[in-house]
PDB file of N, CA and C in Angstrom:
ATOM      1  N   MET A   1     -12.350 145.145-204.928  1.00 70.00           N
ATOM      2  CA  MET A   1     -11.923 144.500-203.871  1.00 70.00           C
ATOM      3  C   MET A   1     -13.063 144.559-202.920  1.00 70.00           C
ATOM      4  N   SER A   2     -13.096 143.948-202.269  1.00 86.00           N
ATOM      5  CA  SER A   2     -14.257 143.851-200.697  1.00 86.00           C
ATOM      6  C   SER A   2     -13.769 144.717-199.789  1.00 86.00           C
ATOM      7  N   ALA A   3     -14.622 145.467-199.352  1.00 90.00           N
ATOM      8  CA  ALA A   3     -14.404 146.251-198.327  1.00 90.00           C
ATOM      9  C   ALA A   3     -13.323 145.018-196.964  1.00 90.00           C
ATOM     10  N   ALA A   4     -13.466 144.335-196.869  1.00 91.00           N
ATOM     11  CA  ALA A   4     -13.416 143.467-195.492  1.00 91.00           C
ATOM     12  C   ALA A   4     -11.491 143.139-196.737  1.00 91.00           C
ATOM     13  N   ARG A   5     -11.486 142.916-197.646  1.00 89.00           N
ATOM     14  CA  ARG A   5     -10.126 143.504-197.957  1.00 89.00           C
ATOM     15  C   ARG A   5      -8.990 144.025-198.191  1.00 89.00           C
ATOM     16  N   ARG A   6      -9.760 144.853-198.199  1.00 88.00           N
ATOM     17  CA  ARG A   6      -9.385 146.357-198.359  1.00 88.00           C
ATOM     18  C   ARG A   6      -9.039 146.769-196.928  1.00 88.00           C
ATOM     19  N   LEU A   7     -10.263 146.586-195.742  1.00 91.00           N
ATOM     20  CA  LEU A   7      -9.230 146.827-194.932  1.00 91.00           C
ATOM     21  C   LEU A   7      -8.309 145.919-194.006  1.00 91.00           C
ATOM     22  N   LEU A   8      -8.602 144.645-194.266  1.00 92.00           N
ATOM     23  CA  LEU A   8      -7.391 144.029-193.970  1.00 92.00           C
ATOM     24  C   LEU A   8      -5.951 144.425-194.255  1.00 92.00           C
ATOM     25  N   LEU A   9      -5.928 144.546-195.796  1.00 89.00           N
ATOM     26  CA  LEU A   9      -4.852 144.942-196.716  1.00 89.00           C
ATOM     27  C   LEU A   9      -4.329 146.204-196.044  1.00 89.00           C
ATOM     28  N   GLU A  10      -5.054 147.262-195.107  1.00 92.00           N
ATOM     29  CA  GLU A  10      -4.589 148.099-194.818  1.00 92.00           C
ATOM     30  C   GLU A  10      -3.951 148.253-193.292  1.00 92.00           C
ATOM     31  N   GLY A  11      -4.650 147.189-192.361  1.00 94.00           N
ATOM     32  CA  GLY A  11      -4.369 146.921-190.984  1.00 94.00           C
ATOM     33  C   GLY A  11      -3.127 146.369-191.327  1.00 94.00           C
ATOM     34  N   VAL A  12      -2.868 144.722-192.265  1.00 95.00           N
ATOM     35  CA  VAL A  12      -1.566 144.499-192.353  1.00 95.00           C
ATOM     36  C   VAL A  12      -0.177 145.140-192.621  1.00 95.00           C
ATOM     37  N   SER A  13      -0.949 146.630-193.774  1.00 94.00           N
ATOM     38  CA  SER A  13       0.481 146.961-194.119  1.00 94.00           C
ATOM     39  C   SER A  13       1.358 147.371-193.475  1.00 94.00           C
ATOM     40  N   ASP A  14       0.086 148.119-192.332  1.00 95.00           N
ATOM     41  CA  ASP A  14       0.406 149.458-191.329  1.00 95.00           C
ATOM     42  C   ASP A  14       1.176 148.964-190.582  1.00 95.00           C
ATOM     43  N   ALA A  15       1.033 147.212-190.004  1.00 97.00           N
ATOM     44  CA  ALA A  15       1.809 146.691-188.747  1.00 97.00           C
ATOM     45  C   ALA A  15       2.978 146.548-189.594  1.00 97.00           C
ATOM     46  N   VAL A  16       2.804 146.042-190.560  1.00 96.00           N
ATOM     47  CA  VAL A  16       3.765 145.469-191.365  1.00 96.00           C
ATOM     48  C   VAL A  16       5.405 146.787-191.326  1.00 96.00           C
ATOM     49  N   GLY A  17       4.896 147.268-191.682  1.00 96.00           N
ATOM     50  CA  GLY A  17       5.591 149.002-192.182  1.00 96.00           C
ATOM     51  C   GLY A  17       5.963 149.559-191.062  1.00 96.00           C
ATOM     52  N   PHE A  18       5.186 149.662-189.773  1.00 97.00           N
ATOM     53  CA  PHE A  18       5.494 150.115-188.247  1.00 97.00           C
ATOM     54  C   PHE A  18       6.735 149.335-187.975  1.00 97.00           C
ATOM     55  N   VAL A  19       6.402 148.194-187.945  1.00 98.00           N
ATOM     56  CA  VAL A  19       7.243 146.869-187.521  1.00 98.00           C
ATOM     57  C   VAL A  19       8.416 147.340-187.876  1.00 98.00           C
ATOM     58  N   VAL A  20       8.927 147.206-189.192  1.00 97.00           N
ATOM     59  CA  VAL A  20      10.126 146.932-189.907  1.00 97.00           C
ATOM     60  C   VAL A  20      10.549 148.639-190.148  1.00 97.00           C
ATOM     61  N   GLY A  21      10.333 149.438-189.494  1.00 97.00           N
ATOM     62  CA  GLY A  21      10.788 150.795-189.736  1.00 97.00           C
ATOM     63  C   GLY A  21      10.836 150.912-187.815  1.00 97.00           C
ATOM     64  N   ALA A  22      10.577 150.521-187.238  1.00 97.00           N
ATOM     65  CA  ALA A  22      11.020 150.497-186.005  1.00 97.00           C
ATOM     66  C   ALA A  22      12.049 149.394-185.373  1.00 97.00           C
ATOM     67  N   LEU A  23      12.431 148.324-186.111  1.00 97.00           N
ATOM     68  CA  LEU A  23      13.284 147.860-186.041  1.00 97.00           C
ATOM     69  C   LEU A  23      14.292 148.286-186.688  1.00 97.00           C
ATOM     70  N   THR A  24      14.421 149.188-187.798  1.00 97.00           N
ATOM     71  CA  THR A  24      15.287 149.547-188.555  1.00 97.00           C
ATOM     72  C   THR A  24      15.795 150.567-187.748  1.00 97.00           C
ATOM     73  N   GLY A  25      15.270 151.268-187.257  1.00 97.00           N
ATOM     74  CA  GLY A  25      15.404 152.631-186.063  1.00 97.00           C
ATOM     75  C   GLY A  25      16.282 152.110-185.075  1.00 97.00           C
ATOM     76  N   TYR A  26      15.846 150.860-184.387  1.00 97.00           N
ATOM     77  CA  TYR A  26      16.772 149.987-183.093  1.00 97.00           C
ATOM     78  C   TYR A  26      17.931 149.459-184.127  1.00 97.00           C
ATOM     79  N   GLY A  27      17.683 149.176-185.074  1.00 97.00           N
ATOM     80  CA  GLY A  27      19.490 149.007-185.945  1.00 97.00           C
ATOM     81  C   GLY A  27      20.120 149.998-185.569  1.00 97.00           C
ATOM     82  N   ALA A  28      19.922 150.879-186.463  1.00 97.00           N
ATOM     83  CA  ALA A  28      20.492 152.160-186.398  1.00 97.00           C
ATOM     84  C   ALA A  28      21.657 152.441-184.899  1.00 97.00           C
ATOM     85  N   ALA A  29      20.237 152.840-183.853  1.00 96.00           N
ATOM     86  CA  ALA A  29      20.501 153.043-182.298  1.00 96.00           C
ATOM     87  C   ALA A  29      21.828 152.141-182.161  1.00 96.00           C
ATOM     88  N   LEU A  30      21.751 150.620-182.309  1.00 96.00           N
ATOM     89  CA  LEU A  30      22.419 149.823-181.851  1.00 96.00           C
ATOM     90  C   LEU A  30      23.817 150.017-182.272  1.00 96.00           C
ATOM     91  N   LEU A  31      23.848 150.526-184.040  1.00 97.00           N
ATOM     92  CA  LEU A  31      25.028 150.741-184.678  1.00 97.00           C
ATOM     93  C   LEU A  31      25.741 151.767-184.057  1.00 97.00           C
ATOM     94  N   LEU A  32      24.704 152.961-183.980  1.00 96.00           N
ATOM     95  CA  LEU A  32      25.823 154.291-183.275  1.00 96.00           C
ATOM     96  C   LEU A  32      25.980 154.295-181.967  1.00 96.00           C
ATOM     97  N   GLY A  33      25.728 153.047-181.525  1.00 94.00           N
ATOM     98  CA  GLY A  33      26.608 152.529-179.832  1.00 94.00           C
ATOM     99  C   GLY A  33      25.328 153.007-179.092  1.00 94.00           C
ATOM    100  N   LEU A  34      24.028 152.813-179.410  1.00 94.00           N
ATOM    101  CA  LEU A  34      22.929 154.017-178.509  1.00 94.00           C
ATOM    102  C   LEU A  34      22.347 152.630-177.791  1.00 94.00           C
ATOM    103  N   ASP A  35      21.907 152.776-176.137  1.00 91.00           N
ATOM    104  CA  ASP A  35      21.166 151.558-175.229  1.00 91.00           C
ATOM    105  C   ASP A  35      19.783 151.998-175.305  1.00 91.00           C
ATOM    106  N   LEU A  36      18.593 151.329-176.374  1.00 90.00           N
ATOM    107  CA  LEU A  36      17.669 151.649-175.584  1.00 90.00           C
ATOM    108  C   LEU A  36      16.851 151.351-174.533  1.00 90.00           C
ATOM    109  N   PHE A  37      17.509 150.169-173.851  1.00 89.00           N
ATOM    110  CA  PHE A  37      17.132 149.561-172.535  1.00 89.00           C
ATOM    111  C   PHE A  37      18.195 150.158-171.005  1.00 89.00           C
ATOM    112  N   ALA A  38      19.032 151.246-171.723  1.00 88.00           N
ATOM    113  CA  ALA A  38      19.799 151.424-170.384  1.00 88.00           C
ATOM    114  C   ALA A  38      19.165 151.824-169.570  1.00 88.00           C
ATOM    115  N   GLU A  39      19.755 151.829-168.276  1.00 88.00           N
ATOM    116  CA  GLU A  39      18.700 152.332-167.185  1.00 88.00           C
ATOM    117  C   GLU A  39      18.494 153.868-167.007  1.00 88.00           C
ATOM    118  N   GLY A  40      17.714 154.087-166.617  1.00 85.00           N
ATOM    119  CA  GLY A  40      17.161 156.075-166.638  1.00 85.00           C
ATOM    120  C   GLY A  40      17.371 156.073-167.828  1.00 85.00           C
ATOM    121  N   TYR A  41      16.937 157.729-168.167  1.00 88.00           N
ATOM    122  CA  TYR A  41      16.494 158.055-169.353  1.00 88.00           C
ATOM    123  C   TYR A  41      17.807 159.426-169.528  1.00 88.00           C
ATOM    124  N   GLY A  42      18.922 158.741-169.609  1.00 92.00           N
ATOM    125  CA  GLY A  42      19.961 159.443-170.288  1.00 92.00           C
ATOM    126  C   GLY A  42      20.035 160.155-171.050  1.00 92.00           C
ATOM    127  N   PRO A  43      21.190 160.835-172.602  1.00 93.00           N
ATOM    128  CA  PRO A  43      20.740 161.271-173.606  1.00 93.00           C
ATOM    129  C   PRO A  43      21.070 160.253-175.204  1.00 93.00           C
ATOM    130  N   GLY A  44      21.511 159.066-174.220  1.00 93.00           N
ATOM    131  CA  GLY A  44      21.634 157.920-175.408  1.00 93.00           C
ATOM    132  C   GLY A  44      20.316 156.866-175.364  1.00 93.00           C
ATOM    133  N   SER A  45      19.936 157.158-174.434  1.00 94.00           N
ATOM    134  CA  SER A  45      18.635 156.169-174.342  1.00 94.00           C
ATOM    135  C   SER A  45      17.129 156.840-175.170  1.00 94.00           C
ATOM    136  N   ILE A  46      17.275 158.134-174.893  1.00 94.00           N
ATOM    137  CA  ILE A  46      16.162 158.832-175.560  1.00 94.00           C
ATOM    138  C   ILE A  46      16.478 159.079-177.037  1.00 94.00           C
ATOM    139  N   ALA A  47      18.082 159.029-177.134  1.00 95.00           N
ATOM    140  CA  ALA A  47      17.795 159.505-178.743  1.00 95.00           C
ATOM    141  C   ALA A  47      17.897 158.231-179.567  1.00 95.00           C
ATOM    142  N   ALA A  48      17.863 156.599-178.622  1.00 96.00           N
ATOM    143  CA  ALA A  48      17.945 155.537-179.134  1.00 96.00           C
ATOM    144  C   ALA A  48      16.640 155.211-179.448  1.00 96.00           C
ATOM    145  N   ILE A  49      15.118 156.074-178.397  1.00 95.00           N
ATOM    146  CA  ILE A  49      13.345 156.102-178.389  1.00 95.00           C
ATOM    147  C   ILE A  49      13.980 156.609-179.479  1.00 95.00           C
ATOM    148  N   ALA A  50      13.870 157.747-179.770  1.00 96.00           N
ATOM    149  CA  ALA A  50      13.534 158.410-180.887  1.00 96.00           C
ATOM    150  C   ALA A  50      13.952 157.763-182.694  1.00 96.00           C
ATOM    151  N   LEU A  51      14.926 157.130-182.702  1.00 97.00           N
ATOM    152  CA  LEU A  51      15.486 156.513-183.521  1.00 97.00           C
ATOM    153  C   LEU A  51      13.995 155.687-184.146  1.00 97.00           C
ATOM    154  N   VAL A  52      13.455 155.181-182.987  1.00 97.00           N
ATOM    155  CA  VAL A  52      12.669 154.116-182.963  1.00 97.00           C
ATOM    156  C   VAL A  52      11.262 154.451-183.288  1.00 97.00           C
ATOM    157  N   GLY A  53      11.010 155.637-182.612  1.00 97.00           N
ATOM    158  CA  GLY A  53       9.784 156.060-183.564  1.00 97.00           C
ATOM    159  C   GLY A  53      10.086 156.584-184.821  1.00 97.00           C
ATOM    160  N   LEU A  54      11.058 157.181-185.091  1.00 97.00           N
ATOM    161  CA  LEU A  54      10.862 158.025-186.681  1.00 97.00           C
ATOM    162  C   LEU A  54      11.316 156.739-187.221  1.00 97.00           C
ATOM    163  N   GLY A  55      11.946 155.394-187.126  1.00 97.00           N
ATOM    164  CA  GLY A  55      11.884 154.579-187.980  1.00 97.00           C
ATOM    165  C   GLY A  55      10.588 153.754-188.243  1.00 97.00           C
ATOM    166  N   GLY A  56       9.853 153.841-186.797  1.00 97.00           N
ATOM    167  CA  GLY A  56       8.295 153.467-187.056  1.00 97.00           C
ATOM    168  C   GLY A  56       7.568 154.289-188.077  1.00 97.00           C
ATOM    169  N   GLY A  57       7.742 155.212-187.895  1.00 97.00           N
ATOM    170  CA  GLY A  57       7.054 156.332-188.824  1.00 97.00           C
ATOM    171  C   GLY A  57       7.125 156.423-190.123  1.00 97.00           C
ATOM    172  N   LEU A  58       7.923 156.509-190.031  1.00 97.00           N
ATOM    173  CA  LEU A  58       8.975 156.233-191.855  1.00 97.00           C
ATOM    174  C   LEU A  58       8.415 155.196-192.170  1.00 97.00           C
ATOM    175  N   GLY A  59       8.431 154.134-191.886  1.00 97.00           N
ATOM    176  CA  GLY A  59       7.671 152.546-192.146  1.00 97.00           C
ATOM    177  C   GLY A  59       6.351 152.770-191.911  1.00 97.00           C
ATOM    178  N   LEU A  60       5.915 153.270-192.320  1.00 96.00           N
ATOM    179  CA  LEU A  60       4.392 153.131-191.371  1.00 96.00           C
ATOM    180  C   LEU A  60       3.609 154.166-193.063  1.00 96.00           C
ATOM    181  N   ASN A  61       4.595 155.458-192.659  1.00 97.00           N
ATOM    182  CA  ASN A  61       4.510 156.033-194.142  1.00 97.00           C
ATOM    183  C   ASN A  61       4.752 155.135-195.280  1.00 97.00           C
ATOM    184  N   LEU A  62       5.738 154.446-194.964  1.00 96.00           N
ATOM    185  CA  LEU A  62       6.149 154.032-196.546  1.00 96.00           C
ATOM    186  C   LEU A  62       5.013 152.661-197.058  1.00 96.00           C
ATOM    187  N   ALA A  63       5.113 152.023-196.278  1.00 95.00           N
ATOM    188  CA  ALA A  63       4.295 151.177-196.516  1.00 95.00           C
ATOM    189  C   ALA A  63       2.514 151.842-196.543  1.00 95.00           C
ATOM    190  N   ARG A  64       1.933 153.147-196.488  1.00 94.00           N
ATOM    191  CA  ARG A  64       0.649 153.742-196.900  1.00 94.00           C
ATOM    192  C   ARG A  64       1.252 154.528-198.297  1.00 94.00           C
ATOM    193  N   ARG A  65       2.351 154.540-198.526  1.00 95.00           N
ATOM    194  CA  ARG A  65       2.656 155.057-199.929  1.00 95.00           C
ATOM    195  C   ARG A  65       2.467 153.816-200.741  1.00 95.00           C
ATOM    196  N   TRP A  66       3.057 152.794-200.315  1.00 93.00           N
ATOM    197  CA  TRP A  66       3.133 151.585-201.325  1.00 93.00           C
ATOM    198  C   TRP A  66       1.748 151.418-201.869  1.00 93.00           C
ATOM    199  N   ARG A  67       0.961 151.091-200.477  1.00 90.00           N
ATOM    200  CA  ARG A  67      -0.548 150.946-200.534  1.00 90.00           C
ATOM    201  C   ARG A  67      -2.004 151.666-201.849  1.00 90.00           C
ATOM    202  N   ASN A  68      -1.444 152.834-201.951  1.00 90.00           N
ATOM    203  CA  ASN A  68      -1.612 153.983-202.049  1.00 90.00           C
ATOM    204  C   ASN A  68      -1.242 153.472-203.749  1.00 90.00           C
ATOM    205  N   ALA A  69       0.086 153.533-204.191  1.00 91.00           N
ATOM    206  CA  ALA A  69       0.183 153.417-205.099  1.00 91.00           C
ATOM    207  C   ALA A  69      -0.451 152.141-206.053  1.00 91.00           C
ATOM    208  N   ARG A  70      -0.282 151.158-205.034  1.00 85.00           N
ATOM    209  CA  ARG A  70      -0.630 149.911-205.476  1.00 85.00           C
ATOM    210  C   ARG A  70      -1.933 150.065-205.683  1.00 85.00           C
ATOM    211  N   THR A  71      -3.341 150.924-205.046  1.00 81.00           N
ATOM    212  CA  THR A  71      -4.117 151.114-204.988  1.00 81.00           C
ATOM    213  C   THR A  71      -4.529 151.691-206.714  1.00 81.00           C
ATOM    214  N   ALA A  72      -4.435 152.865-206.536  1.00 81.00           N
ATOM    215  CA  ALA A  72      -3.978 153.413-208.093  1.00 81.00           C
ATOM    216  C   ALA A  72      -3.749 152.745-209.180  1.00 81.00           C
ATOM    217  N   ARG A  73      -2.583 151.458-209.264  1.00 81.00           N
ATOM    218  CA  ARG A  73      -2.645 151.234-210.134  1.00 81.00           C
ATOM    219  C   ARG A  73      -3.332 150.264-210.719  1.00 81.00           C
ATOM    220  N   GLY A  74      -4.088 149.546-209.425  1.00 74.00           N
ATOM    221  CA  GLY A  74      -5.441 148.770-210.526  1.00 74.00           C
ATOM    222  C   GLY A  74      -6.761 149.493-210.115  1.00 74.00           C
ATOM    223  N   ALA A  75      -6.924 150.620-210.210  1.00 68.00           N
ATOM    224  CA  ALA A  75      -7.794 151.266-210.047  1.00 68.00           C
ATOM    225  C   ALA A  75      -7.457 151.673-211.601  1.00 68.00           C
ATOM    226  N   SER A  76      -6.669 152.053-212.230  1.00 68.00           N
ATOM    227  CA  SER A  76      -6.510 152.628-213.469  1.00 68.00           C
ATOM    228  C   SER A  76      -6.319 151.137-214.682  1.00 68.00           C
ATOM    229  N   GLY A  77      -6.662 150.213-214.310  1.00 59.00           N
ATOM    230  CA  GLY A  77      -6.919 149.156-215.125  1.00 59.00           C
ATOM    231  C   GLY A  77      -5.650 148.528-215.100  1.00 59.00           C
ATOM    232  N   ALA A  78      -4.116 148.705-215.031  1.00 53.00           N
ATOM    233  CA  ALA A  78      -3.307 148.101-215.544  1.00 53.00           C
ATOM    234  C   ALA A  78      -2.950 146.935-214.570  1.00 53.00           C
TER     235      ALA A  78
END
């Protein structure tokens, strides 16, 4: 795989993983009745912000694990 293609795959997979994870965190906050966009920084708003951040981080981590597993599979000749 060329360096440009590898870097493109890395950037796109990181972006997709982060966005999907953040949206999942936002959805979890909504299910819990937390308003991310509430006026001020009350406990519910801060908890919603934390869930979005955690979701984004977990999504990014999962995207990198997927990419590393895919790369390892390709390097082993499978």
